[in-house]
mmCIF file of C-alpha atoms and ligand atoms in Angstrom:
data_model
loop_
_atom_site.group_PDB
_atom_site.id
_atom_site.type_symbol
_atom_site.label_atom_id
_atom_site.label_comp_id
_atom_site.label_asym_id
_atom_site.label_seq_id
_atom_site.Cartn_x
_atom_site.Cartn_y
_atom_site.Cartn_z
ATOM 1 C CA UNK Y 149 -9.041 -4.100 25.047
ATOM 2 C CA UNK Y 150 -6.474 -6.275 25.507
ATOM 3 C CA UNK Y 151 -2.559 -4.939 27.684
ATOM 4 C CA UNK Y 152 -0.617 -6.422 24.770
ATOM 5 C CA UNK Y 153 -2.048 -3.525 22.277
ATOM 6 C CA UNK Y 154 0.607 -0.779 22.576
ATOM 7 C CA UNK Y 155 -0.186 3.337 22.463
ATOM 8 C CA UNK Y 156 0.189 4.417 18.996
ATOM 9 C CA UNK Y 157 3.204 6.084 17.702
ATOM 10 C CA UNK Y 158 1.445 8.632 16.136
ATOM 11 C CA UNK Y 159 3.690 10.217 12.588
ATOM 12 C CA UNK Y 160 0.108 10.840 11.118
ATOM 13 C CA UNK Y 161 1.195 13.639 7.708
ATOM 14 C CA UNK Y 162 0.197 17.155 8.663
ATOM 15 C CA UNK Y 163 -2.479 18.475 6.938
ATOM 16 C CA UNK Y 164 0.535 21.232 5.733
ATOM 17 C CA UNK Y 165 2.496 18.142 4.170
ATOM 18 C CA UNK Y 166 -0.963 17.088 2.242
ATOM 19 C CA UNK Y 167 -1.396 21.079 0.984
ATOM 20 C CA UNK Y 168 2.179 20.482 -0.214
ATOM 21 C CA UNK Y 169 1.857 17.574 -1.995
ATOM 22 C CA UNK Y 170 -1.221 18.763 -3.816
ATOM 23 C CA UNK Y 171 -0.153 21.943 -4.548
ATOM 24 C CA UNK Y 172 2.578 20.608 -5.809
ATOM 25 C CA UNK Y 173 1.374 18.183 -7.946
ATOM 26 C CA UNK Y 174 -1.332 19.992 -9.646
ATOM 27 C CA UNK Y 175 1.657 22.788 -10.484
ATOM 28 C CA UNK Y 176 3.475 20.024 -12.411
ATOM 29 C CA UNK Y 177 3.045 19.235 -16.271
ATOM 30 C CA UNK Y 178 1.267 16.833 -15.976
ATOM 31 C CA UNK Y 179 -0.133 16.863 -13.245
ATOM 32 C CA UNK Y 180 0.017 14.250 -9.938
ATOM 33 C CA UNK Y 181 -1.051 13.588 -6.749
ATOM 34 C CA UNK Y 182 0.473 10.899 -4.503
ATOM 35 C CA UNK Y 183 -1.495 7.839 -3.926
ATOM 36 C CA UNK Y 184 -0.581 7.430 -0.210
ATOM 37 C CA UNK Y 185 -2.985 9.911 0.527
ATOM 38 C CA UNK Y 186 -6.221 7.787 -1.107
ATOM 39 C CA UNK Y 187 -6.228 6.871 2.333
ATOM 40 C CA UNK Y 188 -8.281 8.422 4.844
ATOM 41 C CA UNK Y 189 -10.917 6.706 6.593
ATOM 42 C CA UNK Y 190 -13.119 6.471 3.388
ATOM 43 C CA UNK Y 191 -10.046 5.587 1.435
ATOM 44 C CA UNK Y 192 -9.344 2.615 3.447
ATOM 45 C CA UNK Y 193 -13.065 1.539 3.467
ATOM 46 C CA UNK Y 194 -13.348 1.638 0.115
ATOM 47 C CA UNK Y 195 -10.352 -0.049 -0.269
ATOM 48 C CA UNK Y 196 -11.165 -2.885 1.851
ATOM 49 C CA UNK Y 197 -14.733 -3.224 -0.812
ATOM 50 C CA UNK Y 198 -11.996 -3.271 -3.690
ATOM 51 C CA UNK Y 199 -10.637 -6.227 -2.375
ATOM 52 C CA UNK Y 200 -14.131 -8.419 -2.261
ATOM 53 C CA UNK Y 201 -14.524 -7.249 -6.145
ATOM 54 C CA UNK Y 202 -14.627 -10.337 -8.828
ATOM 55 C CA UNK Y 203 -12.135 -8.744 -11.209
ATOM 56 C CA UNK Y 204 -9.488 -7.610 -8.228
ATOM 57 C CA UNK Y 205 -8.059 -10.764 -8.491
ATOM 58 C CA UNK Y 206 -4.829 -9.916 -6.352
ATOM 59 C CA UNK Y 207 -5.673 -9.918 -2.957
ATOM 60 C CA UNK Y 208 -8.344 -13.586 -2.967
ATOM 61 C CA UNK Y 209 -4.691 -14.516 -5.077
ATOM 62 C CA UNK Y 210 -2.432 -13.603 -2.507
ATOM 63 C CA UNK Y 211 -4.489 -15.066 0.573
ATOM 64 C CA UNK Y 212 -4.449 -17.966 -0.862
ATOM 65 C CA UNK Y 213 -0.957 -18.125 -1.761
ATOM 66 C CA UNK Y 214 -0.470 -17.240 1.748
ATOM 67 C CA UNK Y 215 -2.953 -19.650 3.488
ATOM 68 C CA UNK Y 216 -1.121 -22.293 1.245
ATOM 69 C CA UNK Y 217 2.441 -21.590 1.905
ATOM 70 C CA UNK Y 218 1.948 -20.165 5.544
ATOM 71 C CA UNK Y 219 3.239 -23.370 7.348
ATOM 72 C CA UNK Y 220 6.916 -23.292 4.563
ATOM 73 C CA UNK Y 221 6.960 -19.357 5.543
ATOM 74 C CA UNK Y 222 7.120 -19.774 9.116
ATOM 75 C CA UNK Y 223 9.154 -22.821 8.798
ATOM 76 C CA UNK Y 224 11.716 -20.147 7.339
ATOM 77 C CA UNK Y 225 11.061 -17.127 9.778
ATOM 78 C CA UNK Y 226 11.197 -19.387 12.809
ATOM 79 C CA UNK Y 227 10.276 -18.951 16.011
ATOM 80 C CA UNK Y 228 9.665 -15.878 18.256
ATOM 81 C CA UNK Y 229 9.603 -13.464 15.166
ATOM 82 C CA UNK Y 230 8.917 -9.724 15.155
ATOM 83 C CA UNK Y 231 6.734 -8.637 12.551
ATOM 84 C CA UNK Y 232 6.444 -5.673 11.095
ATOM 85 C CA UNK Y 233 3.804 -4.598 8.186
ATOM 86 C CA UNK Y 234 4.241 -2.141 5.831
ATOM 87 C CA UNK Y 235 0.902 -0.501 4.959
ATOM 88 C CA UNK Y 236 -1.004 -3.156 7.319
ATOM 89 C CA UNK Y 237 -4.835 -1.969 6.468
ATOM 90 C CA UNK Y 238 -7.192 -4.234 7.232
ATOM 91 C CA UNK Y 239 -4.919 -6.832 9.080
ATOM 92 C CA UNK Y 240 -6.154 -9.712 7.237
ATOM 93 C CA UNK Y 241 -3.180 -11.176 5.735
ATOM 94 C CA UNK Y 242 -0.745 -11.237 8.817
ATOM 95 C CA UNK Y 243 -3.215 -13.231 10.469
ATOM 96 C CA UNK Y 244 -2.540 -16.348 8.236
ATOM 97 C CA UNK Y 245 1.397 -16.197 9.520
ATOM 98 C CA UNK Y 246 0.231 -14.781 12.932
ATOM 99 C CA UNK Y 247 -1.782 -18.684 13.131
ATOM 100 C CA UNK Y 248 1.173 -20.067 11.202
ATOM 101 C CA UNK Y 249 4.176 -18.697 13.404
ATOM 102 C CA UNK Y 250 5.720 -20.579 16.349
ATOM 103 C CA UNK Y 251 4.663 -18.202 19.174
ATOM 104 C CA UNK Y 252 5.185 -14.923 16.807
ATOM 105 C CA UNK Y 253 6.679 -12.530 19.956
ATOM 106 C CA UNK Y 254 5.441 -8.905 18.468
ATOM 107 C CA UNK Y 255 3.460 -7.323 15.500
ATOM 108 C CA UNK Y 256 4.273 -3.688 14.651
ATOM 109 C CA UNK Y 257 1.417 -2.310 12.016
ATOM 110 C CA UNK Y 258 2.672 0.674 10.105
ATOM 111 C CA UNK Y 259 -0.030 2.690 7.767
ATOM 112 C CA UNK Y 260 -1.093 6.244 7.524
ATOM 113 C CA UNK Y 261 -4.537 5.720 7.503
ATOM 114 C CA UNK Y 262 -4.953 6.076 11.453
ATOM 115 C CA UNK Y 263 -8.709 5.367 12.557
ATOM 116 C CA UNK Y 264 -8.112 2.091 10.422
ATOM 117 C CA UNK Y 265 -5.079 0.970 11.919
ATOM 118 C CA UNK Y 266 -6.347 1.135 15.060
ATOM 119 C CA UNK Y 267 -9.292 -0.712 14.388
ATOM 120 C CA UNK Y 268 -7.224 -2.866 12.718
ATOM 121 C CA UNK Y 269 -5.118 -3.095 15.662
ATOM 122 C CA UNK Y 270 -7.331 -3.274 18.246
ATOM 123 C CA UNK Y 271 -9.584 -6.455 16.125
ATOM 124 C CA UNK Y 272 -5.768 -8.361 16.557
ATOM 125 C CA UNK Y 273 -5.305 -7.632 19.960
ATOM 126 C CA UNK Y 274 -8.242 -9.068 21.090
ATOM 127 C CA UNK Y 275 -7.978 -12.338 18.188
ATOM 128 C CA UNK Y 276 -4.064 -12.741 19.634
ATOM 129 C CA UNK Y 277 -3.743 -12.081 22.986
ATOM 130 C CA UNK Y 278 -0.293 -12.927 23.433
ATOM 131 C CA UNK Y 279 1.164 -10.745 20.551
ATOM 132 C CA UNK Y 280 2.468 -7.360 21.800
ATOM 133 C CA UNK Y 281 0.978 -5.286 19.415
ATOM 134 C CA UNK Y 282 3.042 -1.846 18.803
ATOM 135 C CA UNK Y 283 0.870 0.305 15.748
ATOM 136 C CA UNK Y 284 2.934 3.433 14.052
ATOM 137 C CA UNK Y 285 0.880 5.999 11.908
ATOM 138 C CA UNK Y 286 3.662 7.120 9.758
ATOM 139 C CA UNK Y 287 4.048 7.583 5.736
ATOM 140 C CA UNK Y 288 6.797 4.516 5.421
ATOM 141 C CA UNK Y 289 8.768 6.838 3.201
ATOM 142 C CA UNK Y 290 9.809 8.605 5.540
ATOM 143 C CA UNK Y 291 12.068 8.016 8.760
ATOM 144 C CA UNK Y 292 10.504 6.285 11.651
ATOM 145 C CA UNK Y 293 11.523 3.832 14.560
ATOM 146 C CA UNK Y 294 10.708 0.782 15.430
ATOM 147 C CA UNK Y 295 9.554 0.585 19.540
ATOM 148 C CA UNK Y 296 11.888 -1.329 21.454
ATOM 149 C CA UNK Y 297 10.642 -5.030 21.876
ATOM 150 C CA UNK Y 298 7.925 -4.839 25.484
ATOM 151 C CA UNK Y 299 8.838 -7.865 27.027
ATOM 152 C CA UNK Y 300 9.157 -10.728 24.869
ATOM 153 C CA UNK Y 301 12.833 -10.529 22.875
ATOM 154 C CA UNK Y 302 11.822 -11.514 19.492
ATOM 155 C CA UNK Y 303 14.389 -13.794 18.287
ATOM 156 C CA UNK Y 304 14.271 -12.688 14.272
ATOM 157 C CA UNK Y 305 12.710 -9.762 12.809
ATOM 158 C CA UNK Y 306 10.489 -9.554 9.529
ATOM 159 C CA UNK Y 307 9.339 -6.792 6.988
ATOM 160 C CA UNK Y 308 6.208 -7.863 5.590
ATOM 161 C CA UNK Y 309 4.516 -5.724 2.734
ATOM 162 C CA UNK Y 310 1.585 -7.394 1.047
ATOM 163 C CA UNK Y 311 -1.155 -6.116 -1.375
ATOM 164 C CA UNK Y 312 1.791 -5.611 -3.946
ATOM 165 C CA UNK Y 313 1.326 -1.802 -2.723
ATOM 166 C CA UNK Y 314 5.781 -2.154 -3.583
ATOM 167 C CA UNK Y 315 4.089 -1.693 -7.306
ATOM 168 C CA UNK Y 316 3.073 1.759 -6.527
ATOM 169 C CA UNK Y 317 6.464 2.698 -6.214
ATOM 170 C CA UNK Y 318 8.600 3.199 -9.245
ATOM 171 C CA UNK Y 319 11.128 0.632 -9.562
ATOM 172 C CA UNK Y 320 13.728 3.144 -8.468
ATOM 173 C CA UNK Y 321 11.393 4.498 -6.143
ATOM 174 C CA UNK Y 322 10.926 0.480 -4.952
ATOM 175 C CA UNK Y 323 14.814 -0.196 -4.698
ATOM 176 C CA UNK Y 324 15.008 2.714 -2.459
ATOM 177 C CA UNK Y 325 11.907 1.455 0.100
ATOM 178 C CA UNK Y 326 13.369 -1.681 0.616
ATOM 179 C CA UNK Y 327 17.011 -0.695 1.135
ATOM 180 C CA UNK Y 328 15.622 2.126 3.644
ATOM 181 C CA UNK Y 329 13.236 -1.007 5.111
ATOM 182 C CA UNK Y 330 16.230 -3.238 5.270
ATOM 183 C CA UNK Y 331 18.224 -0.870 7.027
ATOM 184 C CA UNK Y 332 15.348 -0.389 9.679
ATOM 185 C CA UNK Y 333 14.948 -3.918 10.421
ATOM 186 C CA UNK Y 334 18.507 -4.620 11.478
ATOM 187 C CA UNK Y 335 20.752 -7.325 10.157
ATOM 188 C CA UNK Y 336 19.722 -10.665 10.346
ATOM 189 C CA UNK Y 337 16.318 -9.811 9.440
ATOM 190 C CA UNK Y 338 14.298 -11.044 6.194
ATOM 191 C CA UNK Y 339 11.358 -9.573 4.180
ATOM 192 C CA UNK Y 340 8.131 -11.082 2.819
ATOM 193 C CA UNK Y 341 6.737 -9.272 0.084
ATOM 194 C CA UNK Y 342 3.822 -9.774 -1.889
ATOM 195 C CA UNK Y 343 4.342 -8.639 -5.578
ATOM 196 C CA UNK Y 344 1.652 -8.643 -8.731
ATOM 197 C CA UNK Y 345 2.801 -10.335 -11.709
ATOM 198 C CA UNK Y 346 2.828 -9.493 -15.678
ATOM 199 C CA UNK Y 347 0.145 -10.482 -17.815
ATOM 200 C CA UNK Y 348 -2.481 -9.254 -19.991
ATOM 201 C CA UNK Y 349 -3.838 -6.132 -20.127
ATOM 202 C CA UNK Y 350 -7.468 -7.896 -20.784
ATOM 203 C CA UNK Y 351 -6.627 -9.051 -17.246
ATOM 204 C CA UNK Y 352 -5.597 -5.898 -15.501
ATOM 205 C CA UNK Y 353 -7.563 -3.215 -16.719
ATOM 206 C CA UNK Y 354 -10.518 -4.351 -15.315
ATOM 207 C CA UNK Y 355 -9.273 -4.987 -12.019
ATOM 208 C CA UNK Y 356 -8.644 -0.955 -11.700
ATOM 209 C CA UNK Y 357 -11.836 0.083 -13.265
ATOM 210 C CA UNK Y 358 -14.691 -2.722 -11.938
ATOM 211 C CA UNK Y 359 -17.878 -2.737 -13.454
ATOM 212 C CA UNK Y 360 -19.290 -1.528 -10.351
ATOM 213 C CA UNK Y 361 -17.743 1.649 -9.933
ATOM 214 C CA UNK Y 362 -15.629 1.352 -6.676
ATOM 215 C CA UNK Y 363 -12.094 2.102 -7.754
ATOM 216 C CA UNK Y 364 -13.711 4.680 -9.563
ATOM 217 C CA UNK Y 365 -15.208 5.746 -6.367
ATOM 218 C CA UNK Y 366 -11.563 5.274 -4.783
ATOM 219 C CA UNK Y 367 -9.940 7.473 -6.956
ATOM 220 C CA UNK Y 368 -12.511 10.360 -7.202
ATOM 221 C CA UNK Y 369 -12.268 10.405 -3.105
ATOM 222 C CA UNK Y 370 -9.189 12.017 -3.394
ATOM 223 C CA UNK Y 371 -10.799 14.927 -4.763
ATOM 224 C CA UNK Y 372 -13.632 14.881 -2.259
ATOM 225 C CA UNK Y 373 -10.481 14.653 0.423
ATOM 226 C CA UNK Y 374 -8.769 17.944 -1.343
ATOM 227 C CA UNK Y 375 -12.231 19.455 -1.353
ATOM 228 C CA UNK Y 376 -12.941 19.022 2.550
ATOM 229 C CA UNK Y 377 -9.370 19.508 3.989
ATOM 230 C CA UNK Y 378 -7.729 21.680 1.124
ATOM 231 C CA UNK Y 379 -11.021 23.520 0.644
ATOM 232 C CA UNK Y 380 -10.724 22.785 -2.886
ATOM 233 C CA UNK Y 381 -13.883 23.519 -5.143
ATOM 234 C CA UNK Y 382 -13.359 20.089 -7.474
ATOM 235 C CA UNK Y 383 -16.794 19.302 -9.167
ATOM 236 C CA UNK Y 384 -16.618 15.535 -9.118
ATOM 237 C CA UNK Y 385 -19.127 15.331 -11.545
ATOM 238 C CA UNK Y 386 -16.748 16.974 -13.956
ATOM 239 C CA UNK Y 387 -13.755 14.150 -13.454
ATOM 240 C CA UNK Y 388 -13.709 10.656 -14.614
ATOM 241 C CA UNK Y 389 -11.695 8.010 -13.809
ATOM 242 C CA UNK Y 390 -9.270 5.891 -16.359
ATOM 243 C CA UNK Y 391 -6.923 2.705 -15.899
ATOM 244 C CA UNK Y 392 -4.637 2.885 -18.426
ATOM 245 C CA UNK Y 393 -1.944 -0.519 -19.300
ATOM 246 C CA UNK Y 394 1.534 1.345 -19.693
ATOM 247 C CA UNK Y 395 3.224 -1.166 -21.804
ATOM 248 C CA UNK Y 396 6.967 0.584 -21.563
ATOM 249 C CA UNK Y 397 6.424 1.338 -17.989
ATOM 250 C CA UNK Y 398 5.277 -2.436 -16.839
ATOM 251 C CA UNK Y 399 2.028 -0.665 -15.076
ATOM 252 C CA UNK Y 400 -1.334 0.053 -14.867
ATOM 253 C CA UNK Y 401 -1.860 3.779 -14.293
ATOM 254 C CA UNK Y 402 -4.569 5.695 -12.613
ATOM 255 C CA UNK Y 403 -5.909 9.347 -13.911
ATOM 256 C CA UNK Y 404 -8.741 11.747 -13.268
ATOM 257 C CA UNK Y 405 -9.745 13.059 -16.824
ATOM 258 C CA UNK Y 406 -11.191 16.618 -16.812
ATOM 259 C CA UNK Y 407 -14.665 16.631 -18.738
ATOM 260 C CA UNK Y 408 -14.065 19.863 -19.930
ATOM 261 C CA UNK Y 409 -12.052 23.108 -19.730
ATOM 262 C CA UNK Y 410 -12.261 24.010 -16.335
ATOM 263 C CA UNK Y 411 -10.564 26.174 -13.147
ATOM 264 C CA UNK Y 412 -10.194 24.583 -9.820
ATOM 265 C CA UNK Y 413 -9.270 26.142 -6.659
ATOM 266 C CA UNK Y 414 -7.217 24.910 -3.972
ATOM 267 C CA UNK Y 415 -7.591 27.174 -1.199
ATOM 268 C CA UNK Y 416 -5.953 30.407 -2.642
ATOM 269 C CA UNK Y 417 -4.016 28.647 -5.308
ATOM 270 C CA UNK Y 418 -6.212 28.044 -9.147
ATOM 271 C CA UNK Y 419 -5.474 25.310 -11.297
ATOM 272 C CA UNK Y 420 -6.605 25.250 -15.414
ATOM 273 C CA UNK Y 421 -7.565 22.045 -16.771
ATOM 274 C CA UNK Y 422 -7.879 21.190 -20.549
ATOM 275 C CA UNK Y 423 -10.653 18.927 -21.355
ATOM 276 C CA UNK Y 424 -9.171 15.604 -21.503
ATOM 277 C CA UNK Y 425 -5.930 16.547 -19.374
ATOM 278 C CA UNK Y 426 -5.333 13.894 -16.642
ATOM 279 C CA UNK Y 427 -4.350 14.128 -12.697
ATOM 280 C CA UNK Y 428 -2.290 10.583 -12.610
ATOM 281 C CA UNK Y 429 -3.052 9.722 -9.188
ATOM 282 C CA UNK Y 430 -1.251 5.882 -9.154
ATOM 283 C CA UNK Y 431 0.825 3.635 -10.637
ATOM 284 C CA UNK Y 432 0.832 0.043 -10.090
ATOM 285 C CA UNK Y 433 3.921 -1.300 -11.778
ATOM 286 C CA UNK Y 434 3.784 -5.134 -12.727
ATOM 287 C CA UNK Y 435 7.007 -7.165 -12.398
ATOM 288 C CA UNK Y 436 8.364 -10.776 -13.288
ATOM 289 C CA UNK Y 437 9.551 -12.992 -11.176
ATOM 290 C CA UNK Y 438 13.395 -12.528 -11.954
ATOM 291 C CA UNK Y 439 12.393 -8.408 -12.574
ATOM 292 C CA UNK Y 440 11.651 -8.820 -8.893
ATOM 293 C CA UNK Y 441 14.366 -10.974 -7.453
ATOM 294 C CA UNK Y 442 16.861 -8.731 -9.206
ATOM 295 C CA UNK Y 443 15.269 -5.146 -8.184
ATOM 296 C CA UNK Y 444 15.701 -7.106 -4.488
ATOM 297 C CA UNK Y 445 19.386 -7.967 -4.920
ATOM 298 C CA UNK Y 446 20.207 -3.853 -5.933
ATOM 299 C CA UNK Y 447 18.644 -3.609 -2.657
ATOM 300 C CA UNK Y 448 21.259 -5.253 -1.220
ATOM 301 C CA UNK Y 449 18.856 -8.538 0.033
ATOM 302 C CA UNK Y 450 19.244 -12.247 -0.868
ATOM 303 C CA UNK Y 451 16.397 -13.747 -2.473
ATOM 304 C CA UNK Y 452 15.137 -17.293 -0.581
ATOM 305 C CA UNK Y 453 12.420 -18.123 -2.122
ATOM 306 C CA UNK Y 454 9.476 -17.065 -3.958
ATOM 307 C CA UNK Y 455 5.893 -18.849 -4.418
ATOM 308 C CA UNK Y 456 3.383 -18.010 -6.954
ATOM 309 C CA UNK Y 457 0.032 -19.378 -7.444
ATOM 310 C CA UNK Y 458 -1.125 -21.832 -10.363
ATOM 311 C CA UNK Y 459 -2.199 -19.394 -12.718
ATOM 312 C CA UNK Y 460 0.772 -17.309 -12.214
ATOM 313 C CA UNK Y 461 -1.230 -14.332 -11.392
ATOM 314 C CA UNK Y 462 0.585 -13.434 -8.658
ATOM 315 C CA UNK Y 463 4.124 -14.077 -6.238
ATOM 316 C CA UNK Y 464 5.201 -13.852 -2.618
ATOM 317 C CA UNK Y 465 9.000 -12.999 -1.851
ATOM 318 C CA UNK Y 466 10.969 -13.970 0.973
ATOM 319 C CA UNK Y 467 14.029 -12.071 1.093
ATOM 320 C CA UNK Y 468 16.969 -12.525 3.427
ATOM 321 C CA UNK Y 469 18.186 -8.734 4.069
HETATM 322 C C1 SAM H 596 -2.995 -1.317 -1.510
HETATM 323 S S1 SAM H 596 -3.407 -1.155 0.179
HETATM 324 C C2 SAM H 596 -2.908 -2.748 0.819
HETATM 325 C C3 SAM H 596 -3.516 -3.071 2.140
HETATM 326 C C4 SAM H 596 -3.130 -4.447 2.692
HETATM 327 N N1 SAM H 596 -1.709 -4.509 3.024
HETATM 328 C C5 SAM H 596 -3.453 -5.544 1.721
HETATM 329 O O1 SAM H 596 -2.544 -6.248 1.315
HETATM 330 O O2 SAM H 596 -4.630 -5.708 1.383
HETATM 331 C C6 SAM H 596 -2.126 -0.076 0.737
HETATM 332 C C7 SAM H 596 -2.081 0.146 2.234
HETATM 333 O O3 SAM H 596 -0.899 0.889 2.540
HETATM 334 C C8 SAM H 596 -1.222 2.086 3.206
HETATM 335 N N2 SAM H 596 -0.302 3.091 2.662
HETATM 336 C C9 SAM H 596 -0.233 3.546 1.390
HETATM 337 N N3 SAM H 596 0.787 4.402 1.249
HETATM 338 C C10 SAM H 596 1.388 4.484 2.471
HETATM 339 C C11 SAM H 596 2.517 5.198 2.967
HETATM 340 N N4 SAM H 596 3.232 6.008 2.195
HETATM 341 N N5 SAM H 596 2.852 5.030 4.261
HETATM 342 C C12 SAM H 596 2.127 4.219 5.081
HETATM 343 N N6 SAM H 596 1.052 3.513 4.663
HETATM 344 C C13 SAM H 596 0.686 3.654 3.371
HETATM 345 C C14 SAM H 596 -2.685 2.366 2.929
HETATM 346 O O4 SAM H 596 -3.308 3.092 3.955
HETATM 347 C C15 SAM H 596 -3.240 0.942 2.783
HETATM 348 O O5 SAM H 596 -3.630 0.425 4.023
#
């Protein structure tokens, strides 16, 4: 393994934080759970197979939106840039600005999922030998710090946050990530992000619910996550999952319908379903372009340009904080 891969900074959520959340969530009318934690190591995997579907057109739109603007983005960043990503996953995307950049000085993955990040991690270390690679575990809503710079002084540093995963966030929720984001990359710095544009429902609705059954799959490991670490008794063959198009909202929404009247336990705590009552485990909120540039400015950053692809499917950001 490459020197230039740093020890992780290791925020992983306690398994008391996920009890929490889910306790908490399944207590509200209706009830949620938090999509950040999809993501274990099946989450992520499963994730990753989301991306290779045919009707998840967002992430073959965005690498190519990247792979043909990469050389006008890092024409903007310049040279010796700090990056840091923002729910980094796989690490496929940062590799087109990685190539792109003029000798990028450091790359600082953030996700919670850990075993991925670190394979993530470790596959760029060895790809980009010269990058100082620093990886945090940490849920990005909360407080963390970035490592000091190793050895190389990075001349600019850049927020990158691809995937549109900002849409998961409600727009309030969004305005707030990206001030907190700016504030943690320091003046001076800028912020790519990749966002998912409005359009038909015909159009989105499959691209959360694929005929093969893995976002299904995605969704329903949530449950099988609560089960094992909660010891939860959900019987997955009693949920289903739903995309829903939220016209007034802007977003597609994910739910677990229960099948029928049932009782779940969570540990000590029982929850009552109805049939047909819904856990909405994620939104995924849809934005214009000027929705987006103007959600950016309440976050205090100066739009600098934006790219979309022909079909207008979906748009990169580049945002001077
Ligand atoms: C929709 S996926 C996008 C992955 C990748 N950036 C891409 O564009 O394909 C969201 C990623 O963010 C991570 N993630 C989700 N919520 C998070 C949170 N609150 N804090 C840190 N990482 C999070 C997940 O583990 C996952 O890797």
């Amino acid at each position: 393994m490459s020197t230039a891969l740093q020890r992780l900074q290791d925020l992983e959520p306690s398994t008391q934080e996920f009890r929490d959340a889910v306790l908490a969530g399944l207590s509200g009318i209706p009830k949620t759970l938090p999509c950040k934690f999809f993501y274990d190591a099946e989450g992520s995997r499963l994730f990753d197979q989301i991306c290779e579907l045919p009707e998840y057109y967002p992430t073959r739109t965005e690498l190519k939106l990247l792979a043909d603007k990469s050389a006008e983005i890092a024409g903007l960043i310049g040279r010796r840039a700090r990056l840091v990503e923002f729910g980094s996953g796989a690490g496929v995307k940062i590799r087109l600005l990685l190539n792109a950049l003029d000798r990028p000085a450091a790359y600082v993955p953030v996700d919670i999922s850990r075993d991925h990040l670190m394979m993530a991690a470790a596959d760029l270390a060895r790809d980009f030998p010269a990058l100082q690679i620093a990886p945090i575990c940490a849920d990005y809503t909360k407080p963390f710090a970035l490592p000091a710079p190793a050895s190389l002084h990075p001349e600019i540093t850049v927020g990158f946050f691809p995937g549109s995963t900002i849409g998961n966030f409600t727009p309030a929720e969004a305005r707030g990530f990206l001030a907190r984001a700016r504030r943690l990359l320091g003046p001076g710095s800028a912020m790519v992000v990749g966002v998912d544009l409005r359009k038909d429902a015909a159009i989105l609705v499959p691209a959360y619910d694929d005929a093969a059954g893995v976002t299904a799959a995605f969704n329903l490991n949530l449950l099988v996550r609560i089960n094992r670490e909660l010891d939860g008794t959900f019987d997955l063959e009693q949920f289903t999952h739903e995309a829903r198009w939220n016209d007034a909202e802007g977003r597609i929404e994910m739910h677990l319908v229960s099948r029928r009247d049932q009782e779940v336990r969570v540990g000590s705590a029982r929850f009552a379903f109805r049939a047909g009552e819904t856990i909405h485990t994620e939104n995924s909120h849809k934005y214009t372009l000027d929705q987006f540039r103007a959600l950016a400015v309440e976050a205090g950053y100066r739009p600098r340009a934006a790219w979309t692809d022909a079909a207008g499917l979906f748009s990169v950001h580049m945002l001077d904080a």
